Amino acid sequence: MVIFELMSKYSYYYLAGIRTTVALSLLALLFGFILGLMLSLMKLSKVWIFKAFSTAYIEVIRGTPIILQISMVYFGSYVLFGIDINKFLSALIAVALNSAAYVAEIIRSGIQSVDQGQVEASRSLGISSTQTMRYIVLPQAIKNILPALGNEFVTLIKETSVASVIGTADLMYASKIVTSKSYKAFSPLVVIAIIYFVLTFSLSQLVAYFERRLAHND
């Protein structure tokens, strides 16, 4: 069968694409979580400039396509700053910045889901607002949003496919190489469709497993 033949003959390109896609998604989620946490705290802040910046950032990022953001980081870094950033790093920066906007809203909803009575009780005991957020609110919020963060990671696996537009050697780029070498246009796409499905389905099942574990612990 043509598909299995392509997977066997050009396995090197597909495996390299898988490594790049998974690494890009993992790192983007990590940095996106850190930035998203800061953005969510800024949006919940009573300091208007922090709140305004966070809100504007989230709306702009969510209101523009990720393919545009990747292109702007890759080409804009040289045009504006004279810095020639490699393709993987450009894709990572853009995807992490994009993910941060969505993670910020996930974390914000998680924080707001914590019973305010616990916050009031901690404050009445003389615990500062910073300590309350760090030791009482955030641990509960993170537990509540773990399934949503898992789903965000699954989404990132698929969204990183647009990184191929700047030549990042992900799965989509691998399919282009295989197409040019095998002179087949459709079959290489079927192969990466299968790979993407296996990756996302496996991760979805893992997320569902952790959701059941968390529900059991509750």
GROMACS .gro file of C-alpha atoms in nm:
model
  218
    1MET     CA    1   0.000   0.000   0.000
    2VAL     CA    2   0.128   0.344  -0.096
    3ILE     CA    3   0.079   0.497   0.250
    4PHE     CA    4   0.279   0.231   0.433
    5GLU     CA    5   0.546   0.249   0.167
    6LEU     CA    6   0.581   0.623   0.217
    7MET     CA    7   0.591   0.585   0.596
    8SER     CA    8   0.865   0.325   0.569
    9LYS     CA    9   1.073   0.488   0.295
   10TYR     CA   10   1.058   0.841   0.431
   11SER     CA   11   1.033   0.760   0.802
   12TYR     CA   12   1.333   0.985   0.878
   13TYR     CA   13   1.146   1.297   0.764
   14TYR     CA   14   0.827   1.201   0.945
   15LEU     CA   15   1.010   1.122   1.271
   16ALA     CA   16   1.198   1.452   1.249
   17GLY     CA   17   0.868   1.629   1.192
   18ILE     CA   18   0.712   1.458   1.494
   19ARG     CA   19   1.005   1.562   1.716
   20THR     CA   20   0.981   1.922   1.601
   21THR     CA   21   0.602   1.936   1.637
   22VAL     CA   22   0.600   1.784   1.986
   23ALA     CA   23   0.896   1.994   2.106
   24LEU     CA   24   0.740   2.311   1.969
   25SER     CA   25   0.406   2.235   2.133
   26LEU     CA   26   0.557   2.145   2.472
   27LEU     CA   27   0.782   2.451   2.490
   28ALA     CA   28   0.505   2.680   2.365
   29LEU     CA   29   0.270   2.549   2.635
   30LEU     CA   30   0.538   2.593   2.904
   31PHE     CA   31   0.625   2.952   2.814
   32GLY     CA   32   0.262   3.026   2.728
   33PHE     CA   33   0.157   2.909   3.075
   34ILE     CA   34   0.413   3.133   3.247
   35LEU     CA   35   0.315   3.438   3.044
   36GLY     CA   36  -0.054   3.347   3.063
   37LEU     CA   37  -0.034   3.329   3.443
   38MET     CA   38   0.114   3.680   3.455
   39LEU     CA   39  -0.147   3.811   3.212
   40SER     CA   40  -0.434   3.658   3.410
   41LEU     CA   41  -0.308   3.815   3.735
   42MET     CA   42  -0.270   4.148   3.556
   43LYS     CA   43  -0.625   4.125   3.423
   44LEU     CA   44  -0.757   4.055   3.774
   45SER     CA   45  -0.544   4.335   3.917
   46LYS     CA   46  -0.699   4.656   4.046
   47VAL     CA   47  -0.421   4.857   3.879
   48TRP     CA   48  -0.590   4.985   3.566
   49ILE     CA   49  -0.280   4.997   3.347
   50PHE     CA   50  -0.206   4.628   3.413
   51LYS     CA   51  -0.569   4.538   3.350
   52ALA     CA   52  -0.582   4.746   3.030
   53PHE     CA   53  -0.256   4.600   2.894
   54SER     CA   54  -0.362   4.242   2.964
   55THR     CA   55  -0.707   4.292   2.813
   56ALA     CA   56  -0.566   4.460   2.501
   57TYR     CA   57  -0.302   4.190   2.455
   58ILE     CA   58  -0.552   3.905   2.486
   59GLU     CA   59  -0.801   4.065   2.248
   60VAL     CA   60  -0.539   4.148   1.983
   61ILE     CA   61  -0.379   3.803   1.992
   62ARG     CA   62  -0.713   3.621   1.984
   63GLY     CA   63  -0.839   3.852   1.711
   64THR     CA   64  -0.558   3.783   1.463
   65PRO     CA   65  -0.467   3.452   1.292
   66ILE     CA   66  -0.167   3.260   1.421
   67ILE     CA   67  -0.020   3.230   1.071
   68LEU     CA   68   0.001   3.611   1.061
   69GLN     CA   69   0.166   3.621   1.404
   70ILE     CA   70   0.431   3.366   1.303
   71SER     CA   71   0.508   3.559   0.985
   72MET     CA   72   0.531   3.888   1.174
   73VAL     CA   73   0.774   3.745   1.432
   74TYR     CA   74   0.992   3.580   1.168
   75PHE     CA   75   1.013   3.870   0.924
   76GLY     CA   76   0.954   4.153   1.171
   77SER     CA   77   1.246   4.054   1.395
   78TYR     CA   78   1.487   4.137   1.111
   79VAL     CA   79   1.300   4.435   0.965
   80LEU     CA   80   1.244   4.608   1.300
   81PHE     CA   81   1.545   4.499   1.506
   82GLY     CA   82   1.795   4.363   1.255
   83ILE     CA   83   1.792   4.024   1.433
   84ASP     CA   84   1.790   3.711   1.219
   85ILE     CA   85   1.601   3.459   1.437
   86ASN     CA   86   1.602   3.098   1.325
   87LYS     CA   87   1.278   2.942   1.206
   88PHE     CA   88   1.213   2.715   1.505
   89LEU     CA   89   1.267   2.997   1.756
   90SER     CA   90   1.044   3.231   1.555
   91ALA     CA   91   0.766   2.972   1.552
   92LEU     CA   92   0.815   2.906   1.924
   93ILE     CA   93   0.791   3.274   2.016
   94ALA     CA   94   0.479   3.327   1.806
   95VAL     CA   95   0.300   3.011   1.922
   96ALA     CA   96   0.391   3.077   2.288
   97LEU     CA   97   0.262   3.436   2.265
   98ASN     CA   98  -0.055   3.307   2.101
   99SER     CA   99  -0.105   3.032   2.358
  100ALA     CA  100  -0.050   3.278   2.644
  101ALA     CA  101  -0.363   3.471   2.549
  102TYR     CA  102  -0.580   3.160   2.570
  103VAL     CA  103  -0.406   3.022   2.880
  104ALA     CA  104  -0.457   3.359   3.052
  105GLU     CA  105  -0.833   3.328   3.010
  106ILE     CA  106  -0.824   2.965   3.128
  107ILE     CA  107  -0.632   3.061   3.443
  108ARG     CA  108  -0.852   3.364   3.506
  109SER     CA  109  -1.165   3.149   3.493
  110GLY     CA  110  -0.994   2.898   3.725
  111ILE     CA  111  -0.911   3.168   3.978
  112GLN     CA  112  -1.262   3.308   3.967
  113SER     CA  113  -1.406   2.959   4.018
  114VAL     CA  114  -1.249   2.937   4.366
  115ASP     CA  115  -1.503   3.010   4.639
  116GLN     CA  116  -1.463   3.371   4.748
  117GLY     CA  117  -1.551   3.266   5.100
  118GLN     CA  118  -1.207   3.106   5.128
  119VAL     CA  119  -1.043   3.433   5.026
  120GLU     CA  120  -1.246   3.629   5.279
  121ALA     CA  121  -1.167   3.374   5.551
  122SER     CA  122  -0.794   3.392   5.483
  123ARG     CA  123  -0.797   3.771   5.488
  124SER     CA  124  -0.988   3.769   5.816
  125LEU     CA  125  -0.708   3.553   5.960
  126GLY     CA  126  -0.456   3.822   5.869
  127ILE     CA  127  -0.312   3.648   5.561
  128SER     CA  128  -0.199   3.897   5.297
  129SER     CA  129  -0.359   3.907   4.953
  130THR     CA  130  -0.035   3.782   4.792
  131GLN     CA  131  -0.012   3.486   5.030
  132THR     CA  132  -0.381   3.413   4.980
  133MET     CA  133  -0.334   3.402   4.605
  134ARG     CA  134  -0.018   3.191   4.627
  135TYR     CA  135  -0.114   2.936   4.890
  136ILE     CA  136  -0.492   2.916   4.873
  137VAL     CA  137  -0.635   3.036   4.542
  138LEU     CA  138  -0.375   2.931   4.283
  139PRO     CA  139  -0.333   2.567   4.398
  140GLN     CA  140  -0.709   2.514   4.371
  141ALA     CA  141  -0.733   2.707   4.043
  142ILE     CA  142  -0.452   2.504   3.881
  143LYS     CA  143  -0.623   2.181   3.981
  144ASN     CA  144  -0.951   2.304   3.830
  145ILE     CA  145  -0.794   2.405   3.499
  146LEU     CA  146  -0.564   2.105   3.440
  147PRO     CA  147  -0.811   1.943   3.196
  148ALA     CA  148  -0.843   2.271   3.004
  149LEU     CA  149  -0.464   2.306   2.988
  150GLY     CA  150  -0.444   1.952   2.855
  151ASN     CA  151  -0.692   2.041   2.583
  152GLU     CA  152  -0.485   2.351   2.504
  153PHE     CA  153  -0.184   2.126   2.450
  154VAL     CA  154  -0.386   1.908   2.211
  155THR     CA  155  -0.488   2.222   2.023
  156LEU     CA  156  -0.128   2.340   2.005
  157ILE     CA  157  -0.025   2.013   1.839
  158LYS     CA  158  -0.256   2.100   1.551
  159GLU     CA  159  -0.191   2.474   1.545
  160THR     CA  160   0.186   2.433   1.510
  161SER     CA  161   0.122   2.298   1.160
  162VAL     CA  162   0.115   2.658   1.034
  163ALA     CA  163   0.481   2.696   1.135
  164SER     CA  164   0.571   2.530   0.807
  165VAL     CA  165   0.493   2.856   0.624
  166ILE     CA  166   0.831   2.993   0.738
  167GLY     CA  167   1.012   2.663   0.680
  168THR     CA  168   1.002   2.515   1.030
  169ALA     CA  169   1.072   2.143   0.991
  170ASP     CA  170   0.749   2.018   1.147
  171LEU     CA  171   0.511   1.750   1.019
  172MET     CA  172   0.359   1.970   0.750
  173TYR     CA  173   0.705   2.061   0.625
  174ALA     CA  174   0.796   1.691   0.625
  175SER     CA  175   0.499   1.619   0.400
  176LYS     CA  176   0.621   1.884   0.155
  177ILE     CA  177   0.965   1.720   0.141
  178VAL     CA  178   0.813   1.375   0.087
  179THR     CA  179   0.587   1.516  -0.184
  180SER     CA  180   0.885   1.665  -0.368
  181LYS     CA  181   1.080   1.338  -0.344
  182SER     CA  182   0.800   1.091  -0.418
  183TYR     CA  183   0.610   1.307  -0.670
  184LYS     CA  184   0.289   1.220  -0.487
  185ALA     CA  185   0.071   1.506  -0.366
  186PHE     CA  186  -0.208   1.337  -0.173
  187SER     CA  187  -0.057   1.030  -0.002
  188PRO     CA  188   0.198   1.226   0.210
  189LEU     CA  189  -0.091   1.434   0.344
  190VAL     CA  190  -0.279   1.119   0.441
  191VAL     CA  191   0.028   0.999   0.631
  192ILE     CA  192   0.060   1.315   0.840
  193ALA     CA  193  -0.316   1.321   0.893
  194ILE     CA  194  -0.282   0.975   1.051
  195ILE     CA  195   0.016   1.092   1.261
  196TYR     CA  196  -0.168   1.404   1.382
  197PHE     CA  197  -0.470   1.194   1.471
  198VAL     CA  198  -0.260   0.943   1.668
  199LEU     CA  199  -0.087   1.225   1.857
  200THR     CA  200  -0.400   1.421   1.939
  201PHE     CA  201  -0.613   1.115   2.017
  202SER     CA  202  -0.347   0.977   2.252
  203LEU     CA  203  -0.319   1.311   2.429
  204SER     CA  204  -0.697   1.343   2.452
  205GLN     CA  205  -0.717   1.004   2.619
  206LEU     CA  206  -0.439   1.104   2.859
  207VAL     CA  207  -0.626   1.424   2.947
  208ALA     CA  208  -0.946   1.223   3.001
  209TYR     CA  209  -0.754   0.987   3.231
  210PHE     CA  210  -0.630   1.275   3.447
  211GLU     CA  211  -0.980   1.422   3.453
  212ARG     CA  212  -1.112   1.094   3.595
  213ARG     CA  213  -0.831   1.084   3.850
  214LEU     CA  214  -0.906   1.438   3.961
  215ALA     CA  215  -1.276   1.364   3.986
  216HIS     CA  216  -1.197   1.054   4.194
  217ASN     CA  217  -0.972   1.257   4.425
  218ASP     CA  218  -1.246   1.512   4.475
   0.00000   0.00000   0.00000
